[in-house]
Each structure stands twice: as structure tokens, then as C-alpha cells.
XYZ file of C-alpha atoms in Angstrom:
353
model
C 220.155 70.484 31.007
C 223.058 72.687 29.982
C 221.354 73.816 26.756
C 218.235 75.386 28.408
C 220.477 77.085 30.962
C 222.628 78.615 28.231
C 219.538 79.886 26.369
C 218.173 81.391 29.577
C 221.479 83.146 30.251
C 221.523 84.608 26.719
C 217.967 85.933 27.133
C 218.848 87.540 30.444
C 221.938 89.113 28.905
C 219.927 90.612 26.028
C 217.069 91.872 28.210
C 218.608 95.342 28.855
C 218.835 95.854 25.098
C 215.243 94.884 24.325
C 214.287 98.493 23.618
C 216.945 98.625 20.908
C 214.831 96.252 18.809
C 212.378 98.610 17.102
C 208.788 97.294 17.272
C 207.552 99.975 14.858
C 206.847 100.419 11.155
C 206.441 103.972 9.828
C 204.956 105.157 6.532
C 204.739 108.640 5.024
C 202.661 109.851 2.057
C 202.479 112.877 -0.264
C 199.504 114.288 1.677
C 201.777 115.300 4.544
C 200.600 112.398 6.726
C 202.723 109.902 8.639
C 201.537 106.636 10.204
C 203.367 104.526 12.798
C 202.238 100.973 13.535
C 203.384 99.233 16.701
C 203.175 95.693 18.028
C 202.997 97.163 21.515
C 200.623 99.462 23.359
C 202.332 102.832 23.164
C 201.148 106.241 24.315
C 204.043 108.627 23.893
C 204.997 111.733 22.025
C 206.602 111.468 18.600
C 209.504 113.603 17.433
C 211.086 114.002 14.003
C 214.539 114.952 12.744
C 216.591 115.332 9.597
C 220.065 115.270 11.129
C 219.602 113.290 14.387
C 220.641 116.455 16.236
C 217.663 118.790 16.079
C 214.310 117.227 16.963
C 210.806 118.671 16.534
C 207.469 117.390 17.779
C 205.192 115.622 15.301
C 201.582 116.319 16.430
C 199.161 113.425 16.115
C 197.107 110.822 17.962
C 197.372 107.150 18.913
C 194.302 105.019 18.224
C 192.161 103.517 20.969
C 194.325 100.424 21.515
C 197.515 102.527 21.265
C 199.008 100.557 18.374
C 198.669 103.078 15.536
C 199.837 106.692 15.537
C 198.755 109.092 12.779
C 199.702 112.694 12.090
C 197.991 114.790 9.404
C 199.620 118.103 10.268
C 201.948 118.150 7.231
C 205.123 118.327 9.309
C 207.227 115.960 7.163
C 206.710 117.745 3.846
C 210.096 117.364 2.139
C 211.332 114.545 -0.084
C 213.645 113.148 2.584
C 214.557 110.236 4.870
C 213.411 111.399 8.297
C 214.117 109.911 11.685
C 211.241 109.417 14.125
C 211.655 109.056 17.884
C 208.898 107.576 20.057
C 209.226 108.486 23.719
C 207.182 105.997 25.788
C 208.737 104.684 28.059
C 212.276 104.410 26.841
C 213.230 105.731 23.441
C 212.561 104.041 20.099
C 213.895 105.374 16.818
C 212.636 104.414 13.368
C 213.465 105.760 9.906
C 210.826 106.748 7.371
C 211.054 107.957 3.773
C 208.675 110.789 2.815
C 208.028 111.503 -0.898
C 207.299 115.210 -0.362
C 203.972 116.997 0.029
C 201.709 117.296 -3.023
C 198.041 117.331 -2.025
C 195.860 116.891 1.057
C 192.089 116.432 1.137
C 192.180 118.056 4.560
C 193.501 121.329 3.130
C 191.533 121.371 -0.142
C 188.445 123.592 -0.360
C 186.168 123.674 -3.407
C 182.801 125.251 -4.273
C 180.735 125.735 -7.428
C 179.360 129.208 -8.105
C 177.301 128.523 -11.242
C 176.987 126.156 -14.214
C 175.108 126.624 -17.474
C 175.149 126.005 -21.214
C 175.316 128.932 -23.617
C 175.652 128.706 -27.406
C 176.834 125.095 -27.455
C 179.342 125.602 -24.619
C 178.864 124.223 -21.115
C 180.478 126.472 -18.505
C 181.099 126.099 -14.784
C 182.333 128.880 -12.515
C 184.003 127.477 -9.376
C 186.508 128.178 -6.613
C 189.316 125.843 -5.601
C 191.948 126.419 -2.906
C 195.030 124.303 -2.097
C 194.843 121.881 -5.007
C 198.042 120.457 -6.471
C 196.931 121.105 -10.063
C 193.584 122.215 -11.447
C 193.586 119.316 -13.945
C 194.342 116.840 -11.123
C 190.755 117.267 -9.929
C 187.921 115.056 -11.141
C 185.036 116.711 -13.009
C 181.760 114.850 -13.455
C 179.022 115.825 -15.932
C 175.537 114.295 -15.860
C 173.233 114.611 -18.876
C 169.459 114.772 -18.992
C 169.539 111.092 -20.034
C 171.369 110.124 -16.845
C 174.687 109.540 -18.607
C 177.864 110.365 -16.674
C 180.943 111.909 -18.297
C 184.182 112.110 -16.310
C 187.368 114.112 -16.744
C 190.168 113.309 -14.306
C 193.903 112.593 -14.166
C 193.424 108.808 -14.280
C 190.676 108.645 -16.893
C 188.398 110.832 -18.973
C 185.459 110.416 -21.322
C 186.267 111.155 -24.953
C 183.556 113.833 -24.982
C 185.553 115.846 -22.429
C 188.996 115.760 -24.076
C 188.702 119.384 -25.299
C 187.685 120.741 -21.887
C 189.524 123.932 -20.893
C 189.860 125.731 -17.569
C 190.783 129.406 -17.279
C 191.924 131.263 -14.170
C 189.797 134.286 -13.192
C 191.795 135.367 -10.128
C 191.213 134.978 -6.378
C 191.193 131.133 -6.603
C 188.322 131.316 -9.097
C 188.156 129.301 -12.334
C 185.958 129.000 -15.415
C 185.549 125.585 -17.047
C 184.367 125.457 -20.672
C 183.333 122.382 -22.662
C 181.948 122.427 -26.198
C 179.208 119.820 -26.353
C 175.888 118.990 -27.965
C 174.769 117.163 -24.834
C 172.321 118.672 -22.371
C 174.249 118.661 -19.089
C 171.923 119.024 -16.124
C 174.299 118.410 -13.197
C 177.977 119.119 -12.591
C 180.261 117.879 -9.791
C 183.882 118.286 -8.659
C 185.888 115.905 -6.470
C 189.360 114.315 -6.238
C 190.365 110.674 -6.598
C 191.786 110.750 -3.062
C 188.744 112.447 -1.530
C 185.709 110.867 -3.228
C 184.957 108.132 -0.690
C 182.208 109.004 1.767
C 184.052 106.929 4.381
C 187.101 109.210 4.236
C 187.679 111.670 7.056
C 188.011 114.469 4.528
C 185.360 113.633 1.943
C 185.219 116.327 -0.730
C 182.434 116.237 -3.318
C 180.443 119.269 -4.493
C 177.714 119.332 -7.116
C 175.214 121.712 -8.669
C 172.187 121.405 -10.946
C 172.628 123.444 -14.124
C 169.898 125.278 -16.007
C 169.939 127.077 -19.326
C 168.483 130.589 -19.279
C 167.783 133.060 -22.061
C 167.688 136.799 -21.497
C 166.630 140.156 -22.875
C 168.659 142.331 -20.516
C 171.252 141.930 -17.758
C 168.580 141.841 -15.064
C 167.457 138.447 -16.403
C 170.873 136.957 -15.531
C 172.816 136.218 -12.369
C 174.797 139.115 -10.896
C 177.999 137.406 -12.090
C 176.656 137.198 -15.663
C 175.729 139.536 -18.487
C 173.189 139.204 -21.288
C 174.880 138.645 -24.648
C 172.750 140.524 -27.182
C 174.027 138.346 -30.028
C 172.391 135.099 -28.934
C 170.365 136.499 -25.984
C 171.900 134.090 -23.491
C 173.348 134.784 -20.045
C 177.131 134.412 -20.031
C 179.640 134.479 -17.192
C 181.736 137.582 -16.753
C 185.478 137.011 -17.100
C 187.169 139.744 -15.070
C 190.922 140.019 -14.719
C 192.782 139.823 -11.407
C 192.501 143.598 -10.887
C 188.736 143.644 -11.390
C 185.712 142.380 -9.503
C 182.128 141.647 -10.450
C 179.442 144.172 -9.572
C 175.941 144.154 -10.996
C 176.639 142.374 -14.310
C 179.918 144.130 -15.076
C 183.611 144.124 -14.235
C 184.712 147.118 -12.201
C 188.128 148.038 -10.741
C 188.912 145.886 -7.731
C 191.067 148.523 -6.094
C 188.693 151.411 -5.448
C 188.362 152.732 -1.913
C 185.853 155.407 -3.073
C 188.085 158.148 -1.671
C 188.935 160.907 -4.165
C 192.178 161.895 -2.428
C 193.910 158.515 -2.884
C 195.612 156.972 -5.882
C 194.294 153.440 -6.362
C 196.754 150.986 -7.922
C 196.558 147.257 -8.656
C 199.368 144.841 -9.525
C 198.684 141.131 -10.035
C 195.534 141.358 -7.941
C 197.136 143.219 -5.034
C 195.799 146.682 -4.158
C 197.834 149.701 -3.129
C 196.250 152.956 -1.933
C 198.403 156.091 -1.787
C 197.150 159.316 -0.196
C 197.571 162.539 -2.212
C 197.432 166.161 -1.032
C 194.019 167.772 -1.104
C 190.652 167.877 0.661
C 187.637 165.739 -0.186
C 184.636 167.662 -1.492
C 181.633 166.310 -3.433
C 183.549 163.197 -4.607
C 186.434 165.373 -5.787
C 189.884 166.090 -4.414
C 190.287 169.872 -4.043
C 193.913 171.126 -4.036
C 195.315 172.782 -0.953
C 194.776 176.583 -0.543
C 191.472 176.456 -2.438
C 188.212 177.780 -0.981
C 184.843 176.012 -0.943
C 181.580 176.299 0.987
C 181.403 173.309 3.330
C 178.199 172.861 5.329
C 177.252 176.477 4.517
C 180.585 177.760 5.868
C 183.290 179.266 3.688
C 186.411 177.138 4.258
C 189.888 176.697 2.823
C 191.941 173.508 2.360
C 194.974 173.566 4.664
C 198.436 172.057 4.172
C 197.305 169.205 6.434
C 194.437 168.405 4.012
C 191.650 169.632 6.293
C 188.806 172.072 5.732
C 189.115 175.093 8.057
C 186.695 178.071 8.203
C 188.067 181.283 6.707
C 189.086 183.921 9.228
C 187.181 187.087 9.989
C 188.591 190.613 9.953
C 191.306 191.501 12.482
C 192.491 187.898 12.776
C 196.105 187.034 11.952
C 196.794 185.480 8.555
C 199.497 184.562 6.095
C 197.612 184.374 2.803
C 194.475 185.854 1.242
C 192.729 182.455 1.000
C 192.757 182.212 4.800
C 190.502 185.268 5.130
C 186.916 186.010 4.277
C 188.221 189.248 2.760
C 191.939 189.911 2.276
C 195.175 189.397 4.182
C 196.860 192.809 4.599
C 200.046 193.019 6.622
C 199.263 189.583 8.106
C 195.857 190.781 9.309
C 192.502 189.871 7.742
C 190.838 193.088 6.505
C 188.939 194.681 3.631
C 190.924 196.616 1.028
C 189.920 200.274 0.816
C 188.271 200.922 -2.495
C 189.846 203.595 -4.651
C 187.597 206.600 -4.120
C 188.277 208.159 -7.457
C 188.516 206.866 -10.972
C 191.086 207.956 -13.538
C 188.804 210.577 -15.143
C 188.041 212.103 -11.782
C 191.774 212.269 -11.025
C 192.398 214.156 -14.302
C 189.665 216.653 -13.486
C 191.080 217.122 -10.022
C 194.550 217.665 -11.497
C 193.501 220.466 -13.804
C 191.255 221.997 -11.172
C 194.155 222.246 -8.781
C 196.422 223.566 -11.560
C 194.229 226.562 -12.462
C 192.710 227.252 -9.115
C 193.582 230.409 -7.211
């Protein structure tokens, strides 16, 4: 009888410390997600720390039976051993190692703009945002015979080994693949995002058609007609250019003549210069032009102001319709006599009586 009593006393003695035994298992991945599994029904907030001094909330949700917590908010992004605190009721602390953020299907956005084959080269113009590496994505090519070719980080078809991808700026890329195959459909996905059962399923595809041309108007706006083989080809503009009606034009153009438009690594800078806008030109200050049928001058504040009439105060000739004389707008008196007339008058006065 003594043995059961002793066991009971030990259990009662350990009861206050039951919360010290952690009923949790935590896992962290390189997508910025953390999962906590519990053998109890828990519904409390979760906090994280690096130094056990400063704590921050880890947003997330418990599942329906309150045994699994998951956060996809990319809070634990560093390669580090974090501490997690679960507050419900009492306090539980569990350690978790995070490998550091690399890629998240939740944050990745991808779209295909066009795909085509020109002169033995299959090309695909697409946009991709928040990928870890452009060659970490999976590219799928389908031929007219129904054959699938794949190029991804884990495997690739031998026909795709020479595939290249160039950066066009603004998260836009151009894929090129030399091939004799007739590719009719192209798709992009990621090994972590290609299951339709995933919360963040990412899979985009496009049917591709070959098109010949005689002029640019036969092609897409983002293409031009190559007059060597008469095929539409994608424009490849640099980061300081944009596509407009089959050609690359300066990206940084605010269509204002009195600004200096500059571009550096795709970023625009517009700097105002002195002058007044007139017929798509920048007219220097103190110049006169007819604006809306009114004679005006460009002021020091870069504004068109009507010229002043006679008897109005002025500082310079360009401010007046006529002239500025002694700081008053007025007409200059014309010389009444020419030089010959003055000579005649001189001699007349000399010999007159």
C-alpha cells in the first residue's frame, strides 16, 4: 500500500510544474512559415524572440481543433534558433530552428505576356516578381505532338539545356530556346507551388502561335516585324526604355519641354529648368511670344504675362508693347530729320541773313 501512496505523492508534488513540460513541436521552413503542433487544445497568441528579452507577436491561426498553429507572414526570416512563447493559459516556450527565407508561393506572382517561334528560336516574354532565382522556376513546353519538355532546378529535358533567360527590366524577362520542335503551349510554375491542392497554387500557361508579317502592324504592340525573315519578334528594350507601338521609346519622358528628363537604372528623375512652355518648346525668360492672340513675355517665375501698354511702369523693353523709357512704357520719338536734311539745314543756317 505504501508504493501507490508514494507515487500519488510524487504526482501531486509535480502537478504545479506540469506547464514546464512543453507539449509542443515547432517547425520552420525557408518560405517564412512556422508550424506548431500541440497535444493539447490551445488557443493563444504566439510570440517570438532571438534573445529571450525582446518578444514580438507571430501572426497566425490555430486549426479547428486547436492543435496546429501556422503562420505564413514571414516573421522568422533569418537563419537562426528562435524562441517561441505560447500564451494560453500559462506560458509555454519552445525552440525552433529556421533556415532563413528563400521563396514563398504566397509572395510569388507570375504572368506570361507572349510566346512564339521565330527563325528557329522559341521565345516567351513573361513577368515574375518575388522569385528566389529565375532558373529556380519550372518551365514546361508542349509540342504539337503532345510531348512535354521540362526545364527546372531538379530536372530538365536535354532539348532545353541551352535555354537562356534575359532580363528586360521592370520584373520582365525574355526566354529563348533554339529548337526544331513546334511548341504550341508554354507554362511556368514552381516545384513548391504546382499542386492544385496547395493554398498558393501557381501555374500559368499560354498557347503559342507563329505569325509572319509584312509590316509592324501585323505584329503585337510589343513586337516588330523583322524585314530579314518577315517574322514578328519581341522588342528588347533596356531598363530606361518602354514599349510603344512596335518600338522602344524613352521611359522617362513627361512630355513637358521645360524639364530635363533623366534615367538611371530604370529610375526616372525630372528636373525643372527656367523658361516658359510654348508649342512644345521651352522659351527662355525675357522672350516675347503671341499666346492666345496676346503679346506676352516670359517672366522670371516662368509664366507668360501680357506686355504692358503705354504709361505703365516697367523695368525692361520686353515688358512693354513698345519701349521702356525712364521706367515707363512709351513709344520712342522718331528722328524727324535724316542726315542729309541736317546738312542742308546746317548750311542754310550758316549763310542765312
